[in-house]
Short mmCIF file of C-alpha atoms and ligand atoms in Angstrom, two decimals:
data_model
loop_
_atom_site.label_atom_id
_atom_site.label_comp_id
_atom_site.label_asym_id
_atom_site.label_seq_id
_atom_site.Cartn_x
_atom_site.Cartn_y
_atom_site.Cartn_z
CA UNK Z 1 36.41 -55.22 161.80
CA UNK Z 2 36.74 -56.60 158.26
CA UNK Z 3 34.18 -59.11 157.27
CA UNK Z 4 35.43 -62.76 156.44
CA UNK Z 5 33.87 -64.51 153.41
CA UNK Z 6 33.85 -68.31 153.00
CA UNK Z 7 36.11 -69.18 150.04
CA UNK Z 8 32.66 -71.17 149.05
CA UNK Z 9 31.02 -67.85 148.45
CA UNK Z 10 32.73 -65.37 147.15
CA UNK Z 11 31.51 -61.65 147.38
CA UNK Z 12 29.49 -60.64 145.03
CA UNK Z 13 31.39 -57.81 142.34
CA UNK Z 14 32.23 -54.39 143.03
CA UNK Z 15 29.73 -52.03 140.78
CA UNK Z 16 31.23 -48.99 141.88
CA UNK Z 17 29.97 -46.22 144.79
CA UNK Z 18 26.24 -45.76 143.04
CA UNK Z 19 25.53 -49.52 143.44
CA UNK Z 20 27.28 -49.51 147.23
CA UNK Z 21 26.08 -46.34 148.84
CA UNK Z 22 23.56 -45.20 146.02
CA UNK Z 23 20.76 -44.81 148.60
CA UNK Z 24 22.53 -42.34 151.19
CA UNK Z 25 23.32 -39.97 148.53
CA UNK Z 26 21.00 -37.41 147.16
CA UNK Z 27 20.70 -37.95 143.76
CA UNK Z 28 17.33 -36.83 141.80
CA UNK Z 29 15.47 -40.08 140.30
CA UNK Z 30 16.28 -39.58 136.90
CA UNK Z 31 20.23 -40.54 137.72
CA UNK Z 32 21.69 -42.91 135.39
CA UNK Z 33 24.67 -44.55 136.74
CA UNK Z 34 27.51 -44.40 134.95
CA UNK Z 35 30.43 -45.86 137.12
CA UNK Z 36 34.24 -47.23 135.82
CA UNK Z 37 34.08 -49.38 139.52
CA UNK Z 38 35.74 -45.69 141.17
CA UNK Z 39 36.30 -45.73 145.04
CA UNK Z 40 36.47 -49.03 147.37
CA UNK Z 41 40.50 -47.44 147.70
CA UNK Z 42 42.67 -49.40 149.80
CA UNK Z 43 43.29 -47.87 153.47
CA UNK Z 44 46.91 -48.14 154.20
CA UNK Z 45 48.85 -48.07 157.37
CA UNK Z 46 52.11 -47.08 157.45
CA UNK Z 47 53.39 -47.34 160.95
CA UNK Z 48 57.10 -46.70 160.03
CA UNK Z 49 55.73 -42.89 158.40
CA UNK Z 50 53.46 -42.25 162.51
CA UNK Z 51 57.30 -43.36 164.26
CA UNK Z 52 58.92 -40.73 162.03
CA UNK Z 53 56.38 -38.49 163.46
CA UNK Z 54 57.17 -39.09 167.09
CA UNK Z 55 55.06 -42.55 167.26
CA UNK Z 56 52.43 -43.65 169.69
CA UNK Z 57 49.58 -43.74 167.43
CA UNK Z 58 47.82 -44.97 164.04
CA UNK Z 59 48.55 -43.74 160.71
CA UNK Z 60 46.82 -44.69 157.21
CA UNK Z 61 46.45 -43.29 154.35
CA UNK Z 62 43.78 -43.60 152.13
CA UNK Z 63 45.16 -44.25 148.75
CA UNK Z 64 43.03 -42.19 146.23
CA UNK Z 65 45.36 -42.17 143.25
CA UNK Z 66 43.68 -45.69 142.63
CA UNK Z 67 40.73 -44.74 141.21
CA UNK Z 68 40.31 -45.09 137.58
CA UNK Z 69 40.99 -42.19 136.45
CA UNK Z 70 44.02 -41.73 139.52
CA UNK Z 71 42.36 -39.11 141.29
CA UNK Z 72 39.70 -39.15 143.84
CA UNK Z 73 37.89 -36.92 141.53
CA UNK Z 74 35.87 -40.01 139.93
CA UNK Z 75 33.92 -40.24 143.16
CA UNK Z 76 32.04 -36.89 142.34
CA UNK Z 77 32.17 -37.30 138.95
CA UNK Z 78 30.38 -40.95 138.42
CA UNK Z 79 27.53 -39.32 140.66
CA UNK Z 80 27.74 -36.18 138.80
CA UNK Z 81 27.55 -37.14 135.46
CA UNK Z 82 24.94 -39.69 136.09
CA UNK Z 83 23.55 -37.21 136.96
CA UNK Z 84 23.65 -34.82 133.83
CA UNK Z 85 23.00 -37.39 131.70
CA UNK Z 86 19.82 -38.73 133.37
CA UNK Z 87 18.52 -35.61 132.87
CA UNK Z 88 19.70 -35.69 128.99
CA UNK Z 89 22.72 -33.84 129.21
CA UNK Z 90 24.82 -34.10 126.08
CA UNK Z 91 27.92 -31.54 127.00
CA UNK Z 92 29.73 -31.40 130.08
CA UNK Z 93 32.33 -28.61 130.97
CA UNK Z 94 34.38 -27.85 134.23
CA UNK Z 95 37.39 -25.78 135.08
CA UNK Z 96 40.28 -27.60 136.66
CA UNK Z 97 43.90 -28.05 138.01
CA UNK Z 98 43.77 -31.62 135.27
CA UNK Z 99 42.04 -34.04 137.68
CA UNK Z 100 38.99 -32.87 137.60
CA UNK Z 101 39.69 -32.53 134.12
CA UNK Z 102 41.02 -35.87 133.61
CA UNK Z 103 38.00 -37.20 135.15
CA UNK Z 104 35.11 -35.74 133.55
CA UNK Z 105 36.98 -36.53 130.24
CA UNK Z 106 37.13 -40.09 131.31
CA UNK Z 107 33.10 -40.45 132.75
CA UNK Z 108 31.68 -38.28 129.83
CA UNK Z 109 33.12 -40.57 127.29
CA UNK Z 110 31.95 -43.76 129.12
CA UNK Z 111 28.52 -42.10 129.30
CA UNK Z 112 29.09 -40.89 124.83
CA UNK Z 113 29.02 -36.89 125.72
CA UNK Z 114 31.31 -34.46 124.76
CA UNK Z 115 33.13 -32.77 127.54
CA UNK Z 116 34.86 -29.49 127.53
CA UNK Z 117 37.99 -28.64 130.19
CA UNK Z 118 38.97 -25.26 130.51
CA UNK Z 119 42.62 -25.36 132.10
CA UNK Z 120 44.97 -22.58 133.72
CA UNK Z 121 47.68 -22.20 130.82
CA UNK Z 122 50.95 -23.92 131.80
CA UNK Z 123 50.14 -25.16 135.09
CA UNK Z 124 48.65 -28.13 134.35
CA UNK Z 125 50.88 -31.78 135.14
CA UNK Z 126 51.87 -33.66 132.14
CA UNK Z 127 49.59 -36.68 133.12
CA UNK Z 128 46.18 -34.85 133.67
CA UNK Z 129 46.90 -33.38 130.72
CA UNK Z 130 47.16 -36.36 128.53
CA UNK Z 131 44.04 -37.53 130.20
CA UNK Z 132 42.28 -35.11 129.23
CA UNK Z 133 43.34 -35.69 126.01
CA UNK Z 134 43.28 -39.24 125.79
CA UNK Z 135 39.71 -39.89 126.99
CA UNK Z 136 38.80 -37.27 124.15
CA UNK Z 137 37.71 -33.75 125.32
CA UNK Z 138 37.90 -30.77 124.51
CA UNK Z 139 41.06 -29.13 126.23
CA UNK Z 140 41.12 -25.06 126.30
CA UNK Z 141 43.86 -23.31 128.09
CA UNK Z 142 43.09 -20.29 129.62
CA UNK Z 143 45.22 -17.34 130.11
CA UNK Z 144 44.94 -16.93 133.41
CA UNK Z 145 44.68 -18.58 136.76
CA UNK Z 146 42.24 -22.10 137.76
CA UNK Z 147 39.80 -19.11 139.77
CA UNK Z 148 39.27 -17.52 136.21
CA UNK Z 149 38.91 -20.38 134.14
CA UNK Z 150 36.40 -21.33 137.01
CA UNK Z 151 34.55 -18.24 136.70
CA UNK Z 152 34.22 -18.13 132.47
CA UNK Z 153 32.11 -22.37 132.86
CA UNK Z 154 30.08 -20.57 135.31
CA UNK Z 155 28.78 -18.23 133.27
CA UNK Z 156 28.75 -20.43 130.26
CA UNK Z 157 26.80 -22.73 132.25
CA UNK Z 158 24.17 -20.38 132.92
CA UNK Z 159 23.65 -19.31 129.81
CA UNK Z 160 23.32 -22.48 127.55
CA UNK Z 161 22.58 -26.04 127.94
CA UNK Z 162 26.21 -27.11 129.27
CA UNK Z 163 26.42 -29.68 132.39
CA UNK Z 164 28.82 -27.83 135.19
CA UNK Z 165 30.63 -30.58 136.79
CA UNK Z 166 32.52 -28.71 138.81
CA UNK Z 167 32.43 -29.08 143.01
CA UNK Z 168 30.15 -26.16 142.72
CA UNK Z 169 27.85 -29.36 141.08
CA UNK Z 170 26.09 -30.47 144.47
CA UNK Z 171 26.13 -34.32 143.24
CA UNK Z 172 29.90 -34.22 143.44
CA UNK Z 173 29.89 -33.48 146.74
CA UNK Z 174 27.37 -36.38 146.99
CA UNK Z 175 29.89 -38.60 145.56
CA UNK Z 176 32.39 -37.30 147.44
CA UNK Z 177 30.64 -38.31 150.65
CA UNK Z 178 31.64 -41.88 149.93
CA UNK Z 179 34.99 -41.48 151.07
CA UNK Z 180 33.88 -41.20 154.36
CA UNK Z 181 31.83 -44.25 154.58
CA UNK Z 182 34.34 -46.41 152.98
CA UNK Z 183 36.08 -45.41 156.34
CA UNK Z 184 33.91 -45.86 158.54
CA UNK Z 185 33.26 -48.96 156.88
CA UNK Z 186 36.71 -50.52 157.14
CA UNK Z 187 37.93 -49.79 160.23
CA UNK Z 188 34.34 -49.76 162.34
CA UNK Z 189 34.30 -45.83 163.53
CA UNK Z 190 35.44 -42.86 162.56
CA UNK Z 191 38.77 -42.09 162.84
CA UNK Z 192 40.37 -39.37 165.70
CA UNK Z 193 41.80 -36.74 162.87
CA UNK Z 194 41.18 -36.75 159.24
CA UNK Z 195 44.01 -34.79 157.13
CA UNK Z 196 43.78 -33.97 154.15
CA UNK Z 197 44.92 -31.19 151.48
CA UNK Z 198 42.69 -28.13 150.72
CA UNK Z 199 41.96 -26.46 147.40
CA UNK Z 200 38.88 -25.61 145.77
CA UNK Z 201 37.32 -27.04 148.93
CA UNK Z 202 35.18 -29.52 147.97
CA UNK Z 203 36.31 -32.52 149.16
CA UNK Z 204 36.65 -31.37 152.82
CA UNK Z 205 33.55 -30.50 152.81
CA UNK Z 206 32.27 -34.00 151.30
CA UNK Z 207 33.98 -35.68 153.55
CA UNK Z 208 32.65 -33.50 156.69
CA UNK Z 209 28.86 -34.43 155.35
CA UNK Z 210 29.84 -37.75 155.42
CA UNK Z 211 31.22 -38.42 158.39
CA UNK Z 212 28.39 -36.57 160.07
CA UNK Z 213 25.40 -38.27 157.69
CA UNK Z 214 27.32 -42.02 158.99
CA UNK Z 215 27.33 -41.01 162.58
CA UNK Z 216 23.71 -39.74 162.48
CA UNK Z 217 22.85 -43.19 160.95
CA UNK Z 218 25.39 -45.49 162.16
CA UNK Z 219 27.00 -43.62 165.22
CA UNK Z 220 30.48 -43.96 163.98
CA UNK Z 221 31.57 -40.87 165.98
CA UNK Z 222 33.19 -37.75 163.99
CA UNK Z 223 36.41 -37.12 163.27
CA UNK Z 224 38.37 -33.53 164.03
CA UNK Z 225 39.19 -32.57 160.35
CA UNK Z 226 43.04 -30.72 159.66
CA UNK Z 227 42.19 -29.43 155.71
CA UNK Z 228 45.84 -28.34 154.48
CA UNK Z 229 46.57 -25.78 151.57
CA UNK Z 230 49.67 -25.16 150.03
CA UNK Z 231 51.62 -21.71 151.77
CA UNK Z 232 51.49 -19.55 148.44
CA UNK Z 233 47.81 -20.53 147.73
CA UNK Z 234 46.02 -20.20 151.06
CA UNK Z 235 43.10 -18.02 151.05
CA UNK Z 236 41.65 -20.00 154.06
CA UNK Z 237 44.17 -19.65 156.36
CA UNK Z 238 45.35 -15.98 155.10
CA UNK Z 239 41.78 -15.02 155.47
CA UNK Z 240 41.57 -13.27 151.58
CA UNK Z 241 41.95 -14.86 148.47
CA UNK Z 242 44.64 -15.00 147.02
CA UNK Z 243 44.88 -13.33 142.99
CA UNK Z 244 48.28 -14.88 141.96
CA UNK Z 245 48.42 -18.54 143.87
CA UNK Z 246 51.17 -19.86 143.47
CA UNK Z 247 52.66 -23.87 144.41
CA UNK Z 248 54.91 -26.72 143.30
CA UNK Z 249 51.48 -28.23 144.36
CA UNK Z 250 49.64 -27.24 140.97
CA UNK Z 251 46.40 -29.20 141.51
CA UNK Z 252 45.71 -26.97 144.72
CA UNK Z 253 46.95 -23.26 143.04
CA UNK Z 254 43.90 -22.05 143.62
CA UNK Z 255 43.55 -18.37 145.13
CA UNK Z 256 39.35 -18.38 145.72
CA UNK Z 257 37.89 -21.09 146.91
CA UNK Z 258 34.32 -22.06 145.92
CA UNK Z 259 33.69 -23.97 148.58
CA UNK Z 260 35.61 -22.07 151.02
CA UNK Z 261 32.95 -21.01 153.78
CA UNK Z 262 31.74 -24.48 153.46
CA UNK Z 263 35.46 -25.46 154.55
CA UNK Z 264 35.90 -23.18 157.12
CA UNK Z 265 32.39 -24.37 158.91
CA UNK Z 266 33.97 -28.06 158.72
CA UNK Z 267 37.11 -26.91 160.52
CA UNK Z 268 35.42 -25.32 162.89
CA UNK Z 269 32.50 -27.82 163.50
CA UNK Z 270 34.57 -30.57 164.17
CA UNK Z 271 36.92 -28.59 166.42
CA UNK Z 272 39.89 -29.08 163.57
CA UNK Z 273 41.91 -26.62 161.76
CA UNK Z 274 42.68 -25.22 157.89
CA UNK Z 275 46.53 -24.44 157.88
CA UNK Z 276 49.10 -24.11 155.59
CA UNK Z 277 52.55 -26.34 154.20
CA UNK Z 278 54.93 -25.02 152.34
CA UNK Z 279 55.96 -26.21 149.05
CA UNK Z 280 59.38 -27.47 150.98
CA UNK Z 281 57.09 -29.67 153.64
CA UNK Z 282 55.02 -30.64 150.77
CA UNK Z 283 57.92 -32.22 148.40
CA UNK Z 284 59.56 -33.66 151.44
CA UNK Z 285 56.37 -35.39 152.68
CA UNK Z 286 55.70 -36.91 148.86
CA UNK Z 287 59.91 -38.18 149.00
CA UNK Z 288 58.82 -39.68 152.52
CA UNK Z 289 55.58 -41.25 151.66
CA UNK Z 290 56.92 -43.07 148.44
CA UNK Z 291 59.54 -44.42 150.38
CA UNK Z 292 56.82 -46.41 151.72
CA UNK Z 293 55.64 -47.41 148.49
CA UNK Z 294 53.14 -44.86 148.41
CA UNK Z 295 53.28 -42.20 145.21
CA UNK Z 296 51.35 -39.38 145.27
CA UNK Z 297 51.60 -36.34 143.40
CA UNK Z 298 52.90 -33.29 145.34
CA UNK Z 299 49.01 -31.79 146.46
CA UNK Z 300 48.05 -34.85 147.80
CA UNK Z 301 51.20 -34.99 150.39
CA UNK Z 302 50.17 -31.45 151.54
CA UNK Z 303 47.37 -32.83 154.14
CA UNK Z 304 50.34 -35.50 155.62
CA UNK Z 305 52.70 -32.35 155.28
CA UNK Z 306 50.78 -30.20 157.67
CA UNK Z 307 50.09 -32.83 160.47
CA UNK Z 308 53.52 -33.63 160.77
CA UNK Z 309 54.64 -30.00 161.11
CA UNK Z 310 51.33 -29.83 163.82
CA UNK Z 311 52.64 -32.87 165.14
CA UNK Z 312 56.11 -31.20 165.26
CA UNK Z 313 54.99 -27.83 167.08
CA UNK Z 314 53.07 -29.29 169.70
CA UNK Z 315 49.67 -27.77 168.06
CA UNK Z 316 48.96 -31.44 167.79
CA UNK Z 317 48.99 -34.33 170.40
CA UNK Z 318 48.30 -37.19 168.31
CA UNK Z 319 49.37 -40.10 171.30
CA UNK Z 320 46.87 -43.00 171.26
CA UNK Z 321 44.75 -41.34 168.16
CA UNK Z 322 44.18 -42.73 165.15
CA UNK Z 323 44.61 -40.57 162.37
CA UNK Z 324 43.62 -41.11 158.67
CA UNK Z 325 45.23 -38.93 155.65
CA UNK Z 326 43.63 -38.75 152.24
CA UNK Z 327 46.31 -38.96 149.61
CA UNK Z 328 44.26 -37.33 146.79
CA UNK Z 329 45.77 -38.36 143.23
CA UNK Z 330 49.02 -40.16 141.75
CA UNK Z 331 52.44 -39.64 141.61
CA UNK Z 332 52.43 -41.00 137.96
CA UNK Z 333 50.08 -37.67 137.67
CA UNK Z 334 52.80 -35.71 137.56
CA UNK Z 335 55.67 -37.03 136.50
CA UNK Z 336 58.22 -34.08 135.92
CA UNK Z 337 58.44 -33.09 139.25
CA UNK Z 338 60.41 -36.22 140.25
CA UNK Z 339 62.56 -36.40 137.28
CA UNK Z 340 63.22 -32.72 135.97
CA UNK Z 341 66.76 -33.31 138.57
CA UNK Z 342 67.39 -36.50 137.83
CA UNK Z 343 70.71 -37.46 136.50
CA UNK Z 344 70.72 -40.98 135.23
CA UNK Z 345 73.53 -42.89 135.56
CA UNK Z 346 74.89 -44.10 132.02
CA UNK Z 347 76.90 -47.02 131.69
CA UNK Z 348 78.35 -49.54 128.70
CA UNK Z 349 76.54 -52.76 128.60
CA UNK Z 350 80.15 -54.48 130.27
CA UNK Z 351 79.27 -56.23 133.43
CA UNK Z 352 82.74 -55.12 135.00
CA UNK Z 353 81.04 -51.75 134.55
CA UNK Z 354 78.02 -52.10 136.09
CA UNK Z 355 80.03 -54.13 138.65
CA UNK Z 356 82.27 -50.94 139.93
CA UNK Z 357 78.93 -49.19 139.97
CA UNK Z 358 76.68 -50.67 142.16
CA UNK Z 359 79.25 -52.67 144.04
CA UNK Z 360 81.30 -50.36 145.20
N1 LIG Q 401 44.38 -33.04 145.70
C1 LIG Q 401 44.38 -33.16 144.36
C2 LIG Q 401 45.30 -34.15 143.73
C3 LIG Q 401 43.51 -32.34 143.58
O1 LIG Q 401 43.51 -32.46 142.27
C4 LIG Q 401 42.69 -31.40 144.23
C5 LIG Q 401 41.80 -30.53 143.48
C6 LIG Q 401 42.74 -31.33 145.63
C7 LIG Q 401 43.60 -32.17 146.32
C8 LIG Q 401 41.89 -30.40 146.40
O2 LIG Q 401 40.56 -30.79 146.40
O3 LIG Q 401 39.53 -28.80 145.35
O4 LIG Q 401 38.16 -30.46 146.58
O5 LIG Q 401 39.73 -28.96 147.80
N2 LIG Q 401 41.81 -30.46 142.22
C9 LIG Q 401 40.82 -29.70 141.43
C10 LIG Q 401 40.96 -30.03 139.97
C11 LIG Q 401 40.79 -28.26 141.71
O6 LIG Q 401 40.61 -29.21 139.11
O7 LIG Q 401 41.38 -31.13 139.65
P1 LIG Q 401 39.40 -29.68 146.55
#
């Protein structure tokens, strides 16, 4: 149930996820917070998407793209990097897809350290890009795939004094937790089936420590977990990694998961399922979900993507459930995806004209 406040006393501010849910997360005493107000994302149902499905149950999605930084990487990275600099970090460096990117760039310049992104070349979307740019790091492109530029800040990391931020950071996973109690928190429980889409891993398995550290404290019950990776970039379903991943799905082109056996135990603990979408399913599940108003970029329809097609087969009876999706990062993330087909319509500015064009 949501709480009512008197309009005589309005809630105190949001202070972002350290201030909310700073003492259930494991975060050494020297952590500094260092927050842009990330998470407290609105939960959104979207009944018309669940009778499209075959109906008889609850649908929301959980809008991610609304943190500040329009990914749900600023969860992780506020507890991450106040982390690093608590301890007196002054450089921070991760590999990414651009969100993670996008994000570290964004909370190492609130915090006045230099960040360095190392990036697969040419696979990165135009807006994570430019945030990675605008909020002032360092940008490298590597020549090769997100697994290798992964494996190069790993061994940097080791070797000098360079923060990893990176899921392979445990305090992202921390922050990543929060997700899970903001649900719990809204709608009183956990929900029947959690969906969402699968690629270095780490948020899965966030979001399985969270539900289960709530329902220890709280008893909010536990949720069967469907993780969902793109079809050309699914080590976890295939059983291998993958050396040349490849998706319209770019944030989730990832062929070697670090947090992969981590995933796999979430599946299986909660009696839920990694699978695969294809690129196809994907695209058409981000078409159907804006046409509720909701924009995500392609990765973040994959989760949506491979519940309806579970839904479809039979593999999943969701009648009477109520079933949460996380929609991971915005459509305005990737721009060129919706408009490298599009075909404006040009017109003179002559009323008749625009007349025989939209009235007809
Ligand atoms: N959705 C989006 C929009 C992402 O950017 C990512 C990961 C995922 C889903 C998958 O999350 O890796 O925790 O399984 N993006 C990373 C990045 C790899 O570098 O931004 P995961």
């Amino acid at each position: 149930m949501l709480s009512q406040t008197s309009p005589q006393t309005p809630p105190p501010p949001y202070q972002g996820l350290l201030a909310r849910y700073g003492s259930l997360l494991e975060l050494p005493p020297h952590t500094t917070p260092i927050t842009l107000l990330e998470g407290n994302t609105p939960l959104i149902p979207v009944p018309r998407l669940a009778a499209d499905m075959g109906g008889g149950f609850e649908l929301f999605v959980k809008f991610e793209g609304l943190n500040p930084t329009g990914s749900f990487k600023d969860r992780g990275m506020t507890a991450a990097i106040s982390e690093a600099v608590g301890k007196g970090v002054k450089t921070v460096i991760c590999a990414s897809t651009g969100n993670t990117a996008a994000s570290a760039a964004a909370y190492a310049a609130r915090a006045g350290v230099r960040a360095i992104v190392l990036i697969p070349e040419g696979k990165v979307a135009a807006g994570k890009l430019a945030g990675a740019v605008a909020y002032g790091a360092q940008v490298v492109q590597v020549q090769g795939s997100f697994d290798d530029a992964l494996s190069l800040v790993v061994a940097i990391s080791q070797k000098h004094p360079i923060a990893l931020v990176n899921s392979l950071n445990p305090y992202r996973l921390e922050g990543q937790k929060t997700g899970a109690f903001e649900i719990c928190d809204v709608l009183g429980s956990a929900p029947d089936w959690l969906c969402l889409p699968v690629g270095n891993a780490g948020n899965i398995s966030a979001y399985w420590m969270g539900f289960k550290q709530y329902d220890e404290l709280k008893n909010t019950g536990l949720p069967r977990v469907l993780g969902v990776q793109a079809a050309g970039a699914a080590p976890l379903v295939l059983g291998h990694p993958v050396e040349k991943p490849e998706t319209v799905a770019t944030a989730i082109r990832i062929g070697r998961p670090a947090r992969g056996e981590q995933a796999l135990q979430a599946a299986e603990e909660s009696h839920g399922q990694i699978i695969a979408a294809t690129d196809a399913q994907i695209l058409a599940m981000q078409k159907r979900l804006a046409a509720e108003g909701v924009w995500v970029e392609p990765a973040s329809a994959a989760g949506l993507a491979g519940l309806a097609e579970h839904i479809r087969t039979g593999a999943l009876n969701p009648t009477g459930k109520r079933i949460v999706a996380i929609v991971t990062g915005h459509g305005l993330k990737d721009p060129d995806i919706v408009t490298r087909d599009l075909r404006p319509t040009v017109l003179p500015a002559e009323l008749g004209a625009l007349e025989e064009t939209i009235l007809r």
